[in-house]
Amino acid sequence: MKKIWLMYGDYLVFILVLLVKMIIVGPATGTYFGVNLFFVSLGAIILISFWSLWISPRIRRWILFYLSILMTVLIASNIWYYRYFTDLLSVALIIQIPQMGAVGGGLEDLIYPADFLLFADIFIWAALLLKDRKRTFSDYPAKRRSKAALIAAVSGTVLFFTPLAVNAADRDEWLVQDSLGNMRNYFKLGMIGHHILDIGRELDDQFIEEKTLNPSQLSEMQRFFDSNRGSAGETPVEGKPNVIVIQLESFQHSVIDQEIDGQEITPFLNDFKEEVMYFPNFYHQTHQGRTSDAEFILNTSFYPMKAGSVYTRYPDHSYDSLPEKMESAGYETAAFHAFERTFWNRDEVYENFGFDHFYSIEDFPEGDVIGLTLNDEDFFLSSVDRMLEMQDPFYAFLVALTSHTPYDFPENKKELKLDSLEEEIIQNYYHNIHFVDRAFGSMVEKLKDEGIWDDALVVAYGDHDSGLQEPGRDMAEMAEAETTVDYLNLGRKVPLFMKLPGMDEGSVIEQTGGQVDIAPTILSLLGLDKGYMMGHSLLSEDPRLTVFREGSFVYDGYYYKADLTSERENGECYNLETEEMADQSNCSQMLYEAASHLRMSDTIIKKNGVGQLQGQTIEE
């Protein structure tokens, strides 16, 4: 035993320590880590390192040291990324790294002090390597080293592939059909397996897979869109009203009507919803692209990608976009975003969408900076000034930014007393939301003063949640979140307000829906065909399928929470009213349709499907 330890002790410690770190991912992210993950993770660790046994111990220990550093950084990065996006890193995110750097901040809320224990062994290992740097090692015969490497390779192969063979009969066909999300790959293949598969599929997407849709795919897509153009049920508004759409940053539904120590967080919007159409059962459908995902969904009525952002991956593909349709109907169109023009490729994407104008930070007057850029009040008011220069009718799309993570907020502008909250970042989030509420009110007043408001169609919605609603935190405690449905509402619901031209009395629209439904609603109200869009009008009375990126969905009073660790049918079905688990039959009828929508959207986006449906020639 002593001889084996002297020969392979460093390798055995490397395997054991790295396996422990893989296991820690479960409790560190609040995710499942079961027997399947244990064996595929152990097998994968051996498979990426067995070759080091061919090398003499003197050199091997340094190779394992650097490999340990690399793998620990990968594990920690995935943990930190998951805490915000509830997903793992992917190759597509490499494209987005420069964009993420521009945002900056917020990491302190994702990195816990205990996380640094992941790196403790590396410092110990480094100290031992330095101490023994002059130590002599016995170079064991090459034949013995080869035998050890071969045994390790076979062991790793058996450990990794046996669980896959056992699960090969999954009806989800996850090995041969692209999964709906990265987390399903992780639960089946482990972290290392997920990243290897992700690299392979990215290479396949970019360089191998046929880009041209075959006749069968084109026919299937055309049938879907033809059937999806059904009657919306509402009467179009008269004439061609100006259309103003406002996207509110990190603005989740829970802040509406919320009070903290007797103080209203959104006093203006609380009153505003009594004057307009208010949708209390509206959900965001963003994923890794977050804000850019919301913009993409709004303007195209397609779903976000499972990895990365469409803005950075497929910025030049064709879409039957809202601005293009508005322009075809005689509208002048403009996008407003008070940050750098090239941020997240917005200059390229907005032009591709068909916007006539894009007003970025260089087009706005100087003012107080809150968070990333010009504060929302000055942004909103200056945007109205630009609208006054546009020809009627116009479509104005505004992307607010003040309440963007990391939620920094100047002390001299704080109006609320939030000392009862323990977490400073959550205090600052509410200060930001309170400011944006006031800024939105100022814009509405100016639109009224300038004579734009009454005859305009105005839509305002939240782009996504705050990322601060985890169990045990102040936000969840205040919401008294306990059930799965509570956390669905806290993390997925965002406000949606809609004012029709000439509207003088508000109403509450209980119909459920998601961001893919906004553009079809606007087009239906204007009497325009939605064309190649996947959503439906929010004003129709038919039950609506609202799908989330990982395969969960809301439909007809029920919420299906996907189980990513096993077959797709093994998720949980909840009654939204009682918040209790319901019979699976209430959700199973839409299970495969939800997956079909996501896969069709992915195929259309990746292969420029709308362009091909419109007769464009695709270059391979």
mmCIF file with all atom_site columns, N, CA and C in Angstrom, residues 237 240-246 248 268-269 271-277 380-381 384 387-388 392 394 396 398 437 439-461 496-506:
data_model
loop_
_atom_site.group_PDB
_atom_site.id
_atom_site.type_symbol
_atom_site.label_atom_id
_atom_site.label_alt_id
_atom_site.label_comp_id
_atom_site.label_asym_id
_atom_site.label_entity_id
_atom_site.label_seq_id
_atom_site.pdbx_PDB_ins_code
_atom_site.Cartn_x
_atom_site.Cartn_y
_atom_site.Cartn_z
_atom_site.occupancy
_atom_site.B_iso_or_equiv
_atom_site.pdbx_formal_charge
_atom_site.auth_seq_id
_atom_site.auth_comp_id
_atom_site.auth_asym_id
_atom_site.auth_atom_id
_atom_site.pdbx_PDB_model_num
ATOM 1   N N  . VAL A 1 237 ? -57.903 49.462 -32.662 1.00 0.00 ? 237 VAL A N  1
ATOM 2   C CA . VAL A 1 237 ? -58.136 50.869 -32.345 1.00 0.00 ? 237 VAL A CA 1
ATOM 3   C C  . VAL A 1 237 ? -58.284 51.646 -33.644 1.00 0.00 ? 237 VAL A C  1
ATOM 4   N N  . LYS A 1 240 ? -54.118 55.387 -36.747 1.00 0.00 ? 240 LYS A N  1
ATOM 5   C CA . LYS A 1 240 ? -52.750 54.918 -36.495 1.00 0.00 ? 240 LYS A CA 1
ATOM 6   C C  . LYS A 1 240 ? -52.164 55.695 -35.314 1.00 0.00 ? 240 LYS A C  1
ATOM 7   N N  . PRO A 1 241 ? -52.445 55.246 -34.111 1.00 0.00 ? 241 PRO A N  1
ATOM 8   C CA . PRO A 1 241 ? -51.936 55.965 -32.938 1.00 0.00 ? 241 PRO A CA 1
ATOM 9   C C  . PRO A 1 241 ? -50.427 55.818 -32.807 1.00 0.00 ? 241 PRO A C  1
ATOM 10  N N  . ASN A 1 242 ? -49.789 56.805 -32.184 1.00 0.00 ? 242 ASN A N  1
ATOM 11  C CA . ASN A 1 242 ? -48.389 56.646 -31.829 1.00 0.00 ? 242 ASN A CA 1
ATOM 12  C C  . ASN A 1 242 ? -48.278 55.500 -30.823 1.00 0.00 ? 242 ASN A C  1
ATOM 13  N N  . VAL A 1 243 ? -47.192 54.734 -30.926 1.00 0.00 ? 243 VAL A N  1
ATOM 14  C CA . VAL A 1 243 ? -46.975 53.588 -30.038 1.00 0.00 ? 243 VAL A CA 1
ATOM 15  C C  . VAL A 1 243 ? -45.695 53.812 -29.246 1.00 0.00 ? 243 VAL A C  1
ATOM 16  N N  . ILE A 1 244 ? -45.806 53.764 -27.931 1.00 0.00 ? 244 ILE A N  1
ATOM 17  C CA . ILE A 1 244 ? -44.653 53.972 -27.044 1.00 0.00 ? 244 ILE A CA 1
ATOM 18  C C  . ILE A 1 244 ? -44.529 52.742 -26.150 1.00 0.00 ? 244 ILE A C  1
ATOM 19  N N  . VAL A 1 245 ? -43.385 52.078 -26.199 1.00 0.00 ? 245 VAL A N  1
ATOM 20  C CA . VAL A 1 245 ? -43.132 50.889 -25.382 1.00 0.00 ? 245 VAL A CA 1
ATOM 21  C C  . VAL A 1 245 ? -41.950 51.176 -24.472 1.00 0.00 ? 245 VAL A C  1
ATOM 22  N N  . ILE A 1 246 ? -42.135 50.955 -23.168 1.00 0.00 ? 246 ILE A N  1
ATOM 23  C CA . ILE A 1 246 ? -41.094 51.237 -22.185 1.00 0.00 ? 246 ILE A CA 1
ATOM 24  C C  . ILE A 1 246 ? -40.719 49.964 -21.456 1.00 0.00 ? 246 ILE A C  1
ATOM 25  N N  . LEU A 1 248 ? -38.777 48.455 -18.372 1.00 0.00 ? 248 LEU A N  1
ATOM 26  C CA . LEU A 1 248 ? -38.277 48.867 -17.063 1.00 0.00 ? 248 LEU A CA 1
ATOM 27  C C  . LEU A 1 248 ? -37.302 47.824 -16.539 1.00 0.00 ? 248 LEU A C  1
ATOM 28  N N  . PHE A 1 268 ? -46.531 55.942 -7.701  1.00 0.00 ? 268 PHE A N  1
ATOM 29  C CA . PHE A 1 268 ? -47.137 56.370 -8.966  1.00 0.00 ? 268 PHE A CA 1
ATOM 30  C C  . PHE A 1 268 ? -47.782 55.183 -9.685  1.00 0.00 ? 268 PHE A C  1
ATOM 31  N N  . LEU A 1 269 ? -47.041 54.091 -9.832  1.00 0.00 ? 269 LEU A N  1
ATOM 32  C CA . LEU A 1 269 ? -47.573 52.941 -10.562 1.00 0.00 ? 269 LEU A CA 1
ATOM 33  C C  . LEU A 1 269 ? -48.747 52.296 -9.838  1.00 0.00 ? 269 LEU A C  1
ATOM 34  N N  . ASP A 1 271 ? -51.138 53.862 -8.395  1.00 0.00 ? 271 ASP A N  1
ATOM 35  C CA . ASP A 1 271 ? -52.310 54.619 -8.860  1.00 0.00 ? 271 ASP A CA 1
ATOM 36  C C  . ASP A 1 271 ? -52.509 54.450 -10.366 1.00 0.00 ? 271 ASP A C  1
ATOM 37  N N  . PHE A 1 272 ? -51.393 54.393 -11.092 1.00 0.00 ? 272 PHE A N  1
ATOM 38  C CA . PHE A 1 272 ? -51.424 54.309 -12.550 1.00 0.00 ? 272 PHE A CA 1
ATOM 39  C C  . PHE A 1 272 ? -52.180 53.077 -13.027 1.00 0.00 ? 272 PHE A C  1
ATOM 40  N N  . LYS A 1 273 ? -52.011 51.958 -12.341 1.00 0.00 ? 273 LYS A N  1
ATOM 41  C CA . LYS A 1 273 ? -52.657 50.719 -12.787 1.00 0.00 ? 273 LYS A CA 1
ATOM 42  C C  . LYS A 1 273 ? -54.177 50.781 -12.685 1.00 0.00 ? 273 LYS A C  1
ATOM 43  N N  . GLU A 1 274 ? -54.690 51.758 -11.935 1.00 0.00 ? 274 GLU A N  1
ATOM 44  C CA . GLU A 1 274 ? -56.140 51.925 -11.854 1.00 0.00 ? 274 GLU A CA 1
ATOM 45  C C  . GLU A 1 274 ? -56.691 52.680 -13.060 1.00 0.00 ? 274 GLU A C  1
ATOM 46  N N  . GLU A 1 275 ? -55.801 53.270 -13.879 1.00 0.00 ? 275 GLU A N  1
ATOM 47  C CA . GLU A 1 275 ? -56.219 54.098 -15.008 1.00 0.00 ? 275 GLU A CA 1
ATOM 48  C C  . GLU A 1 275 ? -55.996 53.406 -16.354 1.00 0.00 ? 275 GLU A C  1
ATOM 49  N N  . VAL A 1 276 ? -55.285 52.262 -16.346 1.00 0.00 ? 276 VAL A N  1
ATOM 50  C CA . VAL A 1 276 ? -54.911 51.594 -17.591 1.00 0.00 ? 276 VAL A CA 1
ATOM 51  C C  . VAL A 1 276 ? -55.266 50.110 -17.491 1.00 0.00 ? 276 VAL A C  1
ATOM 52  N N  . MET A 1 277 ? -54.952 49.357 -18.519 1.00 0.00 ? 277 MET A N  1
ATOM 53  C CA . MET A 1 277 ? -55.090 47.905 -18.432 1.00 0.00 ? 277 MET A CA 1
ATOM 54  C C  . MET A 1 277 ? -53.872 47.365 -17.683 1.00 0.00 ? 277 MET A C  1
ATOM 55  N N  . PHE A 1 380 ? -35.968 59.546 -19.675 1.00 0.00 ? 380 PHE A N  1
ATOM 56  C CA . PHE A 1 380 ? -37.366 59.557 -20.120 1.00 0.00 ? 380 PHE A CA 1
ATOM 57  C C  . PHE A 1 380 ? -37.762 60.911 -20.693 1.00 0.00 ? 380 PHE A C  1
ATOM 58  N N  . LEU A 1 381 ? -37.432 61.979 -19.972 1.00 0.00 ? 381 LEU A N  1
ATOM 59  C CA . LEU A 1 381 ? -37.851 63.320 -20.413 1.00 0.00 ? 381 LEU A CA 1
ATOM 60  C C  . LEU A 1 381 ? -37.170 63.716 -21.713 1.00 0.00 ? 381 LEU A C  1
ATOM 61  N N  . VAL A 1 384 ? -38.793 61.954 -24.636 1.00 0.00 ? 384 VAL A N  1
ATOM 62  C CA . VAL A 1 384 ? -40.033 62.602 -25.067 1.00 0.00 ? 384 VAL A CA 1
ATOM 63  C C  . VAL A 1 384 ? -39.709 63.767 -26.006 1.00 0.00 ? 384 VAL A C  1
ATOM 64  N N  . MET A 1 387 ? -39.205 62.349 -29.305 1.00 0.00 ? 387 MET A N  1
ATOM 65  C CA . MET A 1 387 ? -40.479 61.939 -29.909 1.00 0.00 ? 387 MET A CA 1
ATOM 66  C C  . MET A 1 387 ? -41.180 63.116 -30.573 1.00 0.00 ? 387 MET A C  1
ATOM 67  N N  . LEU A 1 388 ? -41.045 64.283 -29.967 1.00 0.00 ? 388 LEU A N  1
ATOM 68  C CA . LEU A 1 388 ? -41.686 65.477 -30.527 1.00 0.00 ? 388 LEU A CA 1
ATOM 69  C C  . LEU A 1 388 ? -41.112 65.839 -31.888 1.00 0.00 ? 388 LEU A C  1
ATOM 70  N N  . ASP A 1 392 ? -45.652 61.793 -36.980 1.00 0.00 ? 392 ASP A N  1
ATOM 71  C CA . ASP A 1 392 ? -46.756 60.905 -36.602 1.00 0.00 ? 392 ASP A CA 1
ATOM 72  C C  . ASP A 1 392 ? -47.171 60.062 -37.815 1.00 0.00 ? 392 ASP A C  1
ATOM 73  N N  . PHE A 1 394 ? -45.612 57.336 -34.898 1.00 0.00 ? 394 PHE A N  1
ATOM 74  C CA . PHE A 1 394 ? -44.283 56.811 -34.611 1.00 0.00 ? 394 PHE A CA 1
ATOM 75  C C  . PHE A 1 394 ? -44.358 55.661 -33.609 1.00 0.00 ? 394 PHE A C  1
ATOM 76  N N  . ALA A 1 396 ? -41.924 54.308 -30.606 1.00 0.00 ? 396 ALA A N  1
ATOM 77  C CA . ALA A 1 396 ? -40.758 54.598 -29.775 1.00 0.00 ? 396 ALA A CA 1
ATOM 78  C C  . ALA A 1 396 ? -40.560 53.466 -28.776 1.00 0.00 ? 396 ALA A C  1
ATOM 79  N N  . LEU A 1 398 ? -38.267 52.360 -25.617 1.00 0.00 ? 398 LEU A N  1
ATOM 80  C CA . LEU A 1 398 ? -37.360 52.904 -24.611 1.00 0.00 ? 398 LEU A CA 1
ATOM 81  C C  . LEU A 1 398 ? -36.877 51.789 -23.677 1.00 0.00 ? 398 LEU A C  1
ATOM 82  N N  . ASP A 1 437 ? -39.936 54.667 -10.416 1.00 0.00 ? 437 ASP A N  1
ATOM 83  C CA . ASP A 1 437 ? -41.380 54.912 -10.348 1.00 0.00 ? 437 ASP A CA 1
ATOM 84  C C  . ASP A 1 437 ? -41.672 56.404 -10.506 1.00 0.00 ? 437 ASP A C  1
ATOM 85  N N  . ALA A 1 439 ? -39.633 58.625 -11.854 1.00 0.00 ? 439 ALA A N  1
ATOM 86  C CA . ALA A 1 439 ? -39.187 59.032 -13.192 1.00 0.00 ? 439 ALA A CA 1
ATOM 87  C C  . ALA A 1 439 ? -40.246 58.685 -14.241 1.00 0.00 ? 439 ALA A C  1
ATOM 88  N N  . PHE A 1 440 ? -40.842 57.506 -14.119 1.00 0.00 ? 440 PHE A N  1
ATOM 89  C CA . PHE A 1 440 ? -41.892 57.098 -15.050 1.00 0.00 ? 440 PHE A CA 1
ATOM 90  C C  . PHE A 1 440 ? -43.077 58.055 -14.951 1.00 0.00 ? 440 PHE A C  1
ATOM 91  N N  . GLY A 1 441 ? -43.419 58.445 -13.718 1.00 0.00 ? 441 GLY A N  1
ATOM 92  C CA . GLY A 1 441 ? -44.505 59.402 -13.528 1.00 0.00 ? 441 GLY A CA 1
ATOM 93  C C  . GLY A 1 441 ? -44.213 60.730 -14.183 1.00 0.00 ? 441 GLY A C  1
ATOM 94  N N  . SER A 1 442 ? -42.962 61.180 -14.097 1.00 0.00 ? 442 SER A N  1
ATOM 95  C CA . SER A 1 442 ? -42.576 62.445 -14.741 1.00 0.00 ? 442 SER A CA 1
ATOM 96  C C  . SER A 1 442 ? -42.730 62.364 -16.250 1.00 0.00 ? 442 SER A C  1
ATOM 97  N N  . MET A 1 443 ? -42.378 61.207 -16.825 1.00 0.00 ? 443 MET A N  1
ATOM 98  C CA . MET A 1 443 ? -42.520 61.035 -18.269 1.00 0.00 ? 443 MET A CA 1
ATOM 99  C C  . MET A 1 443 ? -43.993 61.065 -18.677 1.00 0.00 ? 443 MET A C  1
ATOM 100 N N  . VAL A 1 444 ? -44.840 60.387 -17.913 1.00 0.00 ? 444 VAL A N  1
ATOM 101 C CA . VAL A 1 444 ? -46.270 60.377 -18.230 1.00 0.00 ? 444 VAL A CA 1
ATOM 102 C C  . VAL A 1 444 ? -46.828 61.793 -18.201 1.00 0.00 ? 444 VAL A C  1
ATOM 103 N N  . GLU A 1 445 ? -46.452 62.570 -17.205 1.00 0.00 ? 445 GLU A N  1
ATOM 104 C CA . GLU A 1 445 ? -46.930 63.952 -17.107 1.00 0.00 ? 445 GLU A CA 1
ATOM 105 C C  . GLU A 1 445 ? -46.467 64.781 -18.292 1.00 0.00 ? 445 GLU A C  1
ATOM 106 N N  . LYS A 1 446 ? -45.219 64.564 -18.726 1.00 0.00 ? 446 LYS A N  1
ATOM 107 C CA . LYS A 1 446 ? -44.721 65.333 -19.870 1.00 0.00 ? 446 LYS A CA 1
ATOM 108 C C  . LYS A 1 446 ? -45.437 64.909 -21.150 1.00 0.00 ? 446 LYS A C  1
ATOM 109 N N  . LEU A 1 447 ? -45.692 63.614 -21.300 1.00 0.00 ? 447 LEU A N  1
ATOM 110 C CA . LEU A 1 447 ? -46.438 63.155 -22.471 1.00 0.00 ? 447 LEU A CA 1
ATOM 111 C C  . LEU A 1 447 ? -47.829 63.782 -22.512 1.00 0.00 ? 447 LEU A C  1
ATOM 112 N N  . LYS A 1 448 ? -48.432 63.942 -21.347 1.00 0.00 ? 448 LYS A N  1
ATOM 113 C CA . LYS A 1 448 ? -49.740 64.594 -21.277 1.00 0.00 ? 448 LYS A CA 1
ATOM 114 C C  . LYS A 1 448 ? -49.623 66.075 -21.612 1.00 0.00 ? 448 LYS A C  1
ATOM 115 N N  . ASP A 1 449 ? -48.607 66.740 -21.046 1.00 0.00 ? 449 ASP A N  1
ATOM 116 C CA . ASP A 1 449 ? -48.420 68.174 -21.287 1.00 0.00 ? 449 ASP A CA 1
ATOM 117 C C  . ASP A 1 449 ? -48.149 68.476 -22.758 1.00 0.00 ? 449 ASP A C  1
ATOM 118 N N  . GLU A 1 450 ? -47.465 67.547 -23.425 1.00 0.00 ? 450 GLU A N  1
ATOM 119 C CA . GLU A 1 450 ? -47.107 67.760 -24.834 1.00 0.00 ? 450 GLU A CA 1
ATOM 120 C C  . GLU A 1 450 ? -48.199 67.284 -25.789 1.00 0.00 ? 450 GLU A C  1
ATOM 121 N N  . GLY A 1 451 ? -49.293 66.784 -25.260 1.00 0.00 ? 451 GLY A N  1
ATOM 122 C CA . GLY A 1 451 ? -50.410 66.369 -26.097 1.00 0.00 ? 451 GLY A CA 1
ATOM 123 C C  . GLY A 1 451 ? -50.222 65.038 -26.790 1.00 0.00 ? 451 GLY A C  1
ATOM 124 N N  . ILE A 1 452 ? -49.295 64.207 -26.299 1.00 0.00 ? 452 ILE A N  1
ATOM 125 C CA . ILE A 1 452 ? -49.022 62.909 -26.929 1.00 0.00 ? 452 ILE A CA 1
ATOM 126 C C  . ILE A 1 452 ? -49.824 61.797 -26.267 1.00 0.00 ? 452 ILE A C  1
ATOM 127 N N  . TRP A 1 453 ? -50.070 61.918 -24.978 1.00 0.00 ? 453 TRP A N  1
ATOM 128 C CA . TRP A 1 453 ? -50.580 60.828 -24.164 1.00 0.00 ? 453 TRP A CA 1
ATOM 129 C C  . TRP A 1 453 ? -51.952 60.306 -24.592 1.00 0.00 ? 453 TRP A C  1
ATOM 130 N N  . ASP A 1 454 ? -52.905 61.166 -24.692 1.00 0.00 ? 454 ASP A N  1
ATOM 131 C CA . ASP A 1 454 ? -54.302 60.741 -24.855 1.00 0.00 ? 454 ASP A CA 1
ATOM 132 C C  . ASP A 1 454 ? -54.519 59.828 -26.049 1.00 0.00 ? 454 ASP A C  1
ATOM 133 N N  . ASP A 1 455 ? -53.909 60.136 -27.164 1.00 0.00 ? 455 ASP A N  1
ATOM 134 C CA . ASP A 1 455 ? -54.161 59.381 -28.396 1.00 0.00 ? 455 ASP A CA 1
ATOM 135 C C  . ASP A 1 455 ? -53.131 58.283 -28.658 1.00 0.00 ? 455 ASP A C  1
ATOM 136 N N  . ALA A 1 456 ? -52.222 58.040 -27.700 1.00 0.00 ? 456 ALA A N  1
ATOM 137 C CA . ALA A 1 456 ? -51.147 57.068 -27.914 1.00 0.00 ? 456 ALA A CA 1
ATOM 138 C C  . ALA A 1 456 ? -51.503 55.700 -27.326 1.00 0.00 ? 456 ALA A C  1
ATOM 139 N N  . LEU A 1 457 ? -50.905 54.673 -27.907 1.00 0.00 ? 457 LEU A N  1
ATOM 140 C CA . LEU A 1 457 ? -50.929 53.325 -27.342 1.00 0.00 ? 457 LEU A CA 1
ATOM 141 C C  . LEU A 1 457 ? -49.616 53.175 -26.579 1.00 0.00 ? 457 LEU A C  1
ATOM 142 N N  . VAL A 1 458 ? -49.713 53.029 -25.268 1.00 0.00 ? 458 VAL A N  1
ATOM 143 C CA . VAL A 1 458 ? -48.516 52.997 -24.410 1.00 0.00 ? 458 VAL A CA 1
ATOM 144 C C  . VAL A 1 458 ? -48.441 51.657 -23.686 1.00 0.00 ? 458 VAL A C  1
ATOM 145 N N  . VAL A 1 459 ? -47.268 51.037 -23.734 1.00 0.00 ? 459 VAL A N  1
ATOM 146 C CA . VAL A 1 459 ? -47.031 49.752 -23.071 1.00 0.00 ? 459 VAL A CA 1
ATOM 147 C C  . VAL A 1 459 ? -45.789 49.890 -22.194 1.00 0.00 ? 459 VAL A C  1
ATOM 148 N N  . ALA A 1 460 ? -45.887 49.447 -20.944 1.00 0.00 ? 460 ALA A N  1
ATOM 149 C CA . ALA A 1 460 ? -44.726 49.439 -20.050 1.00 0.00 ? 460 ALA A CA 1
ATOM 150 C C  . ALA A 1 460 ? -44.671 48.084 -19.354 1.00 0.00 ? 460 ALA A C  1
ATOM 151 N N  . TYR A 1 461 ? -43.480 47.514 -19.260 1.00 0.00 ? 461 TYR A N  1
ATOM 152 C CA . TYR A 1 461 ? -43.336 46.186 -18.672 1.00 0.00 ? 461 TYR A CA 1
ATOM 153 C C  . TYR A 1 461 ? -41.961 46.035 -18.025 1.00 0.00 ? 461 TYR A C  1
ATOM 154 N N  . LEU A 1 496 ? -47.034 44.475 -16.189 1.00 0.00 ? 496 LEU A N  1
ATOM 155 C CA . LEU A 1 496 ? -47.343 44.906 -17.551 1.00 0.00 ? 496 LEU A CA 1
ATOM 156 C C  . LEU A 1 496 ? -48.519 45.872 -17.489 1.00 0.00 ? 496 LEU A C  1
ATOM 157 N N  . PHE A 1 497 ? -48.314 47.061 -18.058 1.00 0.00 ? 497 PHE A N  1
ATOM 158 C CA . PHE A 1 497 ? -49.358 48.085 -18.135 1.00 0.00 ? 497 PHE A CA 1
ATOM 159 C C  . PHE A 1 497 ? -49.582 48.409 -19.614 1.00 0.00 ? 497 PHE A C  1
ATOM 160 N N  . MET A 1 498 ? -50.840 48.629 -19.980 1.00 0.00 ? 498 MET A N  1
ATOM 161 C CA . MET A 1 498 ? -51.150 48.970 -21.361 1.00 0.00 ? 498 MET A CA 1
ATOM 162 C C  . MET A 1 498 ? -52.266 50.013 -21.385 1.00 0.00 ? 498 MET A C  1
ATOM 163 N N  . LYS A 1 499 ? -51.979 51.141 -22.030 1.00 0.00 ? 499 LYS A N  1
ATOM 164 C CA . LYS A 1 499 ? -52.985 52.209 -22.160 1.00 0.00 ? 499 LYS A CA 1
ATOM 165 C C  . LYS A 1 499 ? -53.386 52.346 -23.614 1.00 0.00 ? 499 LYS A C  1
ATOM 166 N N  . LEU A 1 500 ? -54.672 52.215 -23.897 1.00 0.00 ? 500 LEU A N  1
ATOM 167 C CA . LEU A 1 500 ? -55.169 52.362 -25.262 1.00 0.00 ? 500 LEU A CA 1
ATOM 168 C C  . LEU A 1 500 ? -55.459 53.827 -25.569 1.00 0.00 ? 500 LEU A C  1
ATOM 169 N N  . PRO A 1 501 ? -55.472 54.197 -26.828 1.00 0.00 ? 501 PRO A N  1
ATOM 170 C CA . PRO A 1 501 ? -55.823 55.576 -27.193 1.00 0.00 ? 501 PRO A CA 1
ATOM 171 C C  . PRO A 1 501 ? -57.204 55.940 -26.658 1.00 0.00 ? 501 PRO A C  1
ATOM 172 N N  . GLY A 1 502 ? -57.312 57.122 -26.057 1.00 0.00 ? 502 GLY A N  1
ATOM 173 C CA . GLY A 1 502 ? -58.590 57.608 -25.562 1.00 0.00 ? 502 GLY A CA 1
ATOM 174 C C  . GLY A 1 502 ? -59.084 56.899 -24.315 1.00 0.00 ? 502 GLY A C  1
ATOM 175 N N  . MET A 1 503 ? -58.248 56.088 -23.693 1.00 0.00 ? 503 MET A N  1
ATOM 176 C CA . MET A 1 503 ? -58.676 55.309 -22.532 1.00 0.00 ? 503 MET A CA 1
ATOM 177 C C  . MET A 1 503 ? -58.878 56.226 -21.327 1.00 0.00 ? 503 MET A C  1
ATOM 178 N N  . ASP A 1 504 ? -60.027 56.121 -20.658 1.00 0.00 ? 504 ASP A N  1
ATOM 179 C CA . ASP A 1 504 ? -60.288 56.970 -19.499 1.00 0.00 ? 504 ASP A CA 1
ATOM 180 C C  . ASP A 1 504 ? -60.665 56.170 -18.260 1.00 0.00 ? 504 ASP A C  1
ATOM 181 N N  . GLU A 1 505 ? -60.637 54.847 -18.361 1.00 0.00 ? 505 GLU A N  1
ATOM 182 C CA . GLU A 1 505 ? -60.965 54.018 -17.210 1.00 0.00 ? 505 GLU A CA 1
ATOM 183 C C  . GLU A 1 505 ? -60.137 52.739 -17.266 1.00 0.00 ? 505 GLU A C  1
ATOM 184 N N  . GLY A 1 506 ? -59.560 52.361 -16.127 1.00 0.00 ? 506 GLY A N  1
ATOM 185 C CA . GLY A 1 506 ? -58.686 51.202 -16.088 1.00 0.00 ? 506 GLY A CA 1
ATOM 186 C C  . GLY A 1 506 ? -59.440 49.888 -15.970 1.00 0.00 ? 506 GLY A C  1
#
